[in-house]
PDB file of C-alpha atoms in Angstrom:
ATOM      1  CA  MET A   1      74.000 -87.376 -69.855  1.00  0.00           C
ATOM      2  CA  ASP A   2      73.905 -83.607 -69.349  1.00  0.00           C
ATOM      3  CA  ARG A   3      74.214 -82.644 -65.687  1.00  0.00           C
ATOM      4  CA  PRO A   4      74.186 -79.143 -64.304  1.00  0.00           C
ATOM      5  CA  PRO A   5      77.611 -77.991 -63.133  1.00  0.00           C
ATOM      6  CA  LEU A   6      78.496 -78.470 -59.483  1.00  0.00           C
ATOM      7  CA  PRO A   7      78.490 -75.293 -57.390  1.00  0.00           C
ATOM      8  CA  ALA A   8      81.847 -73.701 -56.781  1.00  0.00           C
ATOM      9  CA  PRO A   9      83.155 -73.719 -53.209  1.00  0.00           C
ATOM     10  CA  GLY A  10      81.262 -71.107 -51.220  1.00  0.00           C
ATOM     11  CA  GLU A  11      78.484 -70.884 -53.843  1.00  0.00           C
ATOM     12  CA  ASP A  12      74.858 -71.493 -52.834  1.00  0.00           C
ATOM     13  CA  PRO A  13      74.041 -75.152 -53.762  1.00  0.00           C
ATOM     14  CA  ARG A  14      70.301 -74.484 -54.098  1.00  0.00           C
ATOM     15  CA  PRO A  15      68.845 -74.455 -57.627  1.00  0.00           C
ATOM     16  CA  ASP A  16      68.958 -71.181 -59.476  1.00  0.00           C
ATOM     17  CA  PRO A  17      65.630 -70.198 -61.074  1.00  0.00           C
ATOM     18  CA  ALA A  18      67.485 -68.408 -63.869  1.00  0.00           C
ATOM     19  CA  ARG A  19      69.301 -71.606 -64.850  1.00  0.00           C
ATOM     20  CA  PRO A  20      67.303 -73.785 -67.297  1.00  0.00           C
ATOM     21  CA  GLY A  21      66.137 -77.110 -65.935  1.00  0.00           C
ATOM     22  CA  SER A  22      66.343 -76.031 -62.324  1.00  0.00           C
ATOM     23  CA  SER A  23      63.437 -75.489 -60.007  1.00  0.00           C
ATOM     24  CA  SER A  24      63.472 -73.293 -56.966  1.00  0.00           C
ATOM     25  CA  VAL A  25      60.144 -74.603 -55.675  1.00  0.00           C
ATOM     26  CA  ASP A  26      60.254 -77.637 -53.426  1.00  0.00           C
ATOM     27  CA  PRO A  27      57.260 -79.931 -54.113  1.00  0.00           C
ATOM     28  CA  ALA A  28      56.958 -80.436 -50.349  1.00  0.00           C
ATOM     29  CA  ASP A  29      55.957 -76.765 -50.080  1.00  0.00           C
ATOM     30  CA  ASP A  30      52.884 -77.213 -52.323  1.00  0.00           C
ATOM     31  CA  PRO A  31      49.853 -77.492 -49.979  1.00  0.00           C
ATOM     32  CA  ARG A  32      47.891 -79.639 -52.441  1.00  0.00           C
ATOM     33  CA  LEU A  33      50.733 -82.130 -52.852  1.00  0.00           C
ATOM     34  CA  ARG A  34      51.373 -82.173 -49.113  1.00  0.00           C
ATOM     35  CA  ALA A  35      47.716 -82.948 -48.406  1.00  0.00           C
ATOM     36  CA  GLN A  36      47.691 -85.713 -51.015  1.00  0.00           C
ATOM     37  CA  ALA A  37      50.942 -87.181 -49.657  1.00  0.00           C
ATOM     38  CA  LYS A  38      49.572 -87.056 -46.112  1.00  0.00           C
ATOM     39  CA  ARG A  39      46.376 -88.888 -47.159  1.00  0.00           C
ATOM     40  CA  GLN A  40      48.396 -91.599 -48.900  1.00  0.00           C
ATOM     41  CA  LEU A  41      50.736 -92.074 -45.952  1.00  0.00           C
ATOM     42  CA  GLU A  42      47.805 -92.240 -43.526  1.00  0.00           C
ATOM     43  CA  ALA A  43      46.078 -94.823 -45.754  1.00  0.00           C
ATOM     44  CA  ARG A  44      49.225 -96.985 -45.805  1.00  0.00           C
ATOM     45  CA  ALA A  45      49.569 -96.667 -42.040  1.00  0.00           C
ATOM     46  CA  GLY A  46      45.919 -97.713 -41.685  1.00  0.00           C
ATOM     47  CA  PHE A  47      46.586-100.817 -43.759  1.00  0.00           C
ATOM     48  CA  ARG A  48      49.658-101.721 -41.680  1.00  0.00           C
ATOM     49  CA  GLN A  49      47.548-101.356 -38.535  1.00  0.00           C
ATOM     50  CA  HIS A  50      44.801-103.539 -40.056  1.00  0.00           C
ATOM     51  CA  LEU A  51      47.380-106.202 -40.989  1.00  0.00           C
ATOM     52  CA  THR A  52      48.900-106.147 -37.487  1.00  0.00           C
ATOM     53  CA  VAL A  53      45.513-106.615 -35.804  1.00  0.00           C
ATOM     54  CA  TYR A  54      44.654-109.413 -38.260  1.00  0.00           C
ATOM     55  CA  LEU A  55      47.875-111.284 -37.497  1.00  0.00           C
ATOM     56  CA  ALA A  56      47.440-110.839 -33.735  1.00  0.00           C
ATOM     57  CA  VAL A  57      43.830-112.066 -33.745  1.00  0.00           C
ATOM     58  CA  MET A  58      44.621-115.007 -36.047  1.00  0.00           C
ATOM     59  CA  GLY A  59      47.502-115.955 -33.732  1.00  0.00           C
ATOM     60  CA  LEU A  60      45.149-115.792 -30.747  1.00  0.00           C
ATOM     61  CA  LEU A  61      42.524-117.931 -32.507  1.00  0.00           C
ATOM     62  CA  THR A  62      45.162-120.472 -33.468  1.00  0.00           C
ATOM     63  CA  ALA A  63      46.390-120.568 -29.849  1.00  0.00           C
ATOM     64  CA  ILE A  64      42.808-121.156 -28.660  1.00  0.00           C
ATOM     65  CA  TRP A  65      42.483-123.960 -31.206  1.00  0.00           C
ATOM     66  CA  LEU A  66      45.729-125.547 -29.941  1.00  0.00           C
ATOM     67  CA  VAL A  67      44.799-125.228 -26.252  1.00  0.00           C
ATOM     68  CA  SER A  68      41.346-126.677 -26.844  1.00  0.00           C
ATOM     69  CA  GLY A  69      42.807-129.913 -28.201  1.00  0.00           C
ATOM     70  CA  GLY A  70      43.358-129.268 -31.907  1.00  0.00           C
ATOM     71  CA  GLY A  71      41.191-131.395 -34.148  1.00  0.00           C
ATOM     72  CA  TYR A  72      39.378-129.674 -36.991  1.00  0.00           C
ATOM     73  CA  PHE A  73      41.257-126.452 -37.831  1.00  0.00           C
ATOM     74  CA  TRP A  74      38.332-124.036 -37.507  1.00  0.00           C
ATOM     75  CA  PRO A  75      40.471-120.825 -37.422  1.00  0.00           C
ATOM     76  CA  VAL A  76      40.787-121.159 -41.190  1.00  0.00           C
ATOM     77  CA  TRP A  77      37.255-119.735 -41.641  1.00  0.00           C
ATOM     78  CA  PRO A  78      37.730-116.421 -39.841  1.00  0.00           C
ATOM     79  CA  ALA A  79      41.209-116.206 -41.400  1.00  0.00           C
ATOM     80  CA  MET A  80      39.773-116.528 -44.909  1.00  0.00           C
ATOM     81  CA  GLY A  81      36.877-114.122 -44.314  1.00  0.00           C
ATOM     82  CA  TRP A  82      38.974-111.441 -42.689  1.00  0.00           C
ATOM     83  CA  GLY A  83      41.803-112.157 -45.121  1.00  0.00           C
ATOM     84  CA  LEU A  84      39.499-111.259 -48.006  1.00  0.00           C
ATOM     85  CA  ALA A  85      38.685-107.962 -46.294  1.00  0.00           C
ATOM     86  CA  LEU A  86      42.402-107.363 -45.837  1.00  0.00           C
ATOM     87  CA  VAL A  87      43.086-108.007 -49.534  1.00  0.00           C
ATOM     88  CA  LEU A  88      40.303-105.577 -50.481  1.00  0.00           C
ATOM     89  CA  HIS A  89      41.782-102.989 -48.113  1.00  0.00           C
ATOM     90  CA  LEU A  90      45.155-103.414 -49.830  1.00  0.00           C
ATOM     91  CA  ALA A  91      43.560-103.104 -53.262  1.00  0.00           C
ATOM     92  CA  SER A  92      41.732 -99.941 -52.203  1.00  0.00           C
ATOM     93  CA  LEU A  93      45.088 -98.244 -51.719  1.00  0.00           C
ATOM     94  CA  ARG A  94      45.515 -98.469 -55.500  1.00  0.00           C
ATOM     95  CA  TRP A  95      41.903 -97.678 -56.392  1.00  0.00           C
ATOM     96  CA  ASP A  96      41.794 -94.411 -54.474  1.00  0.00           C
ATOM     97  CA  ALA A  97      43.879 -92.518 -57.006  1.00  0.00           C
ATOM     98  CA  GLU A  98      43.199 -88.826 -57.487  1.00  0.00           C
ATOM     99  CA  PRO A  99      40.844 -88.139 -60.413  1.00  0.00           C
ATOM    100  CA  SER A 100      42.354 -86.658 -63.547  1.00  0.00           C
ATOM    101  CA  GLU A 101      41.383 -83.217 -64.828  1.00  0.00           C
ATOM    102  CA  THR A 102      39.523 -84.902 -67.709  1.00  0.00           C
ATOM    103  CA  GLN A 103      37.452 -87.005 -65.294  1.00  0.00           C
ATOM    104  CA  ILE A 104      36.636 -83.941 -63.194  1.00  0.00           C
ATOM    105  CA  ALA A 105      35.539 -81.985 -66.286  1.00  0.00           C
ATOM    106  CA  GLU A 106      33.351 -84.853 -67.541  1.00  0.00           C
ATOM    107  CA  GLN A 107      31.675 -85.234 -64.144  1.00  0.00           C
ATOM    108  CA  ALA A 108      31.060 -81.487 -63.943  1.00  0.00           C
ATOM    109  CA  ARG A 109      29.383 -81.608 -67.367  1.00  0.00           C
ATOM    110  CA  ARG A 110      27.175 -84.511 -66.250  1.00  0.00           C
ATOM    111  CA  LEU A 111      26.154 -82.625 -63.104  1.00  0.00           C
ATOM    112  CA  ALA A 112      25.359 -79.479 -65.098  1.00  0.00           C
ATOM    113  CA  ALA A 113      23.240 -81.494 -67.552  1.00  0.00           C
ATOM    114  CA  ARG A 114      21.380 -83.145 -64.662  1.00  0.00           C
ATOM    115  CA  GLU A 115      20.640 -79.769 -63.054  1.00  0.00           C
ATOM    116  CA  GLN A 116      19.340 -78.369 -66.349  1.00  0.00           C
ATOM    117  CA  GLY A 117      16.792 -81.067 -66.970  1.00  0.00           C
ATOM    118  CA  GLY A 118      18.052 -84.570 -66.643  1.00  0.00           C
ATOM    119  CA  PRO A 119      20.124 -86.923 -68.706  1.00  0.00           C
ATOM    120  CA  ARG A 120      17.950 -86.655 -71.815  1.00  0.00           C
ATOM    121  CA  GLN A 121      18.737 -82.986 -72.190  1.00  0.00           C
ATOM    122  CA  ALA A 122      22.433 -83.720 -72.319  1.00  0.00           C
ATOM    123  CA  LEU A 123      21.885 -86.312 -75.036  1.00  0.00           C
ATOM    124  CA  ASP A 124      19.380 -84.536 -77.301  1.00  0.00           C
ATOM    125  CA  GLY A 125      20.635 -80.981 -76.986  1.00  0.00           C
ATOM    126  CA  GLY A 126      17.893 -79.680 -74.707  1.00  0.00           C
ATOM    127  CA  HIS A 127      14.861 -80.801 -76.717  1.00  0.00           C
ATOM    128  CA  ARG A 128      12.452 -82.334 -74.207  1.00  0.00           C
ATOM    129  CA  GLY A 129       9.828 -83.660 -76.517  1.00  0.00           C
ATOM    130  CA  PRO A 130       8.621 -83.867 -80.091  1.00  0.00           C
ATOM    131  CA  GLY A 131       7.579 -80.198 -80.050  1.00  0.00           C
ATOM    132  CA  ARG A 132       9.469 -77.066 -79.095  1.00  0.00           C
ATOM    133  CA  PRO A 133      12.617 -77.091 -76.974  1.00  0.00           C
ATOM    134  CA  GLY A 134      11.776 -77.056 -73.283  1.00  0.00           C
ATOM    135  CA  THR A 135       8.263 -78.513 -73.675  1.00  0.00           C
ATOM    136  CA  ALA A 136       7.200 -81.357 -71.428  1.00  0.00           C
ATOM    137  CA  PRO A 137       7.840 -84.846 -72.773  1.00  0.00           C
ATOM    138  CA  ALA A 138       4.897 -86.753 -74.182  1.00  0.00           C
ATOM    139  CA  GLU A 139       5.700 -89.799 -72.054  1.00  0.00           C
ATOM    140  CA  PRO A 140       7.323 -90.293 -68.649  1.00  0.00           C
ATOM    141  CA  GLU A 141      11.107 -90.271 -68.696  1.00  0.00           C
ATOM    142  CA  HIS A 142      11.327 -93.551 -66.790  1.00  0.00           C
ATOM    143  CA  PRO A 143       8.960 -96.540 -66.770  1.00  0.00           C
ATOM    144  CA  TRP A 144       8.824 -96.514 -62.977  1.00  0.00           C
ATOM    145  CA  ASP A 145       7.378 -92.978 -63.070  1.00  0.00           C
ATOM    146  CA  GLU A 146       4.134 -94.307 -64.562  1.00  0.00           C
ATOM    147  CA  PRO A 147       1.346 -95.058 -62.075  1.00  0.00           C
ATOM    148  CA  GLY A 148       0.897 -98.771 -61.541  1.00  0.00           C
ATOM    149  CA  PRO A 149      -1.972-100.861 -60.128  1.00  0.00           C
ATOM    150  CA  ARG A 150      -0.782-100.325 -56.563  1.00  0.00           C
ATOM    151  CA  ASP A 151      -0.602 -96.527 -56.999  1.00  0.00           C
ATOM    152  CA  VAL A 152      -4.296 -96.128 -57.817  1.00  0.00           C
TER     153      VAL A 152
END
């Protein structure tokens, strides 16, 4: 394993930009990365808060069940319903990943195609009908655009 040499006594231990493999820029100084890190940390804190409230309320419901004489364990129903919401909240922490540059570019292309004449234009190269490019289509683009018996 190739490690950079240790700094000599009295030498500045910070990375030297002239030395290969070293970086003088701290990722914590990048505003974009800081904002993304802050969002992720806030989302995790929100989940911990959600979990804490869930446990407190389920404990309270179980205590009410015990004090009221036990019997059928009805707190299982709110625990399962809210538990599902809690699991989905946990899963959303993974789903909310930042989009890749490829995804952003593809979405931008779809939006541009939609602004220039709808999804058909993106698929057929701008030809809107059997005639010249840009002419109106011979039929409605969508079946629900046709007038029906209630529209008359």
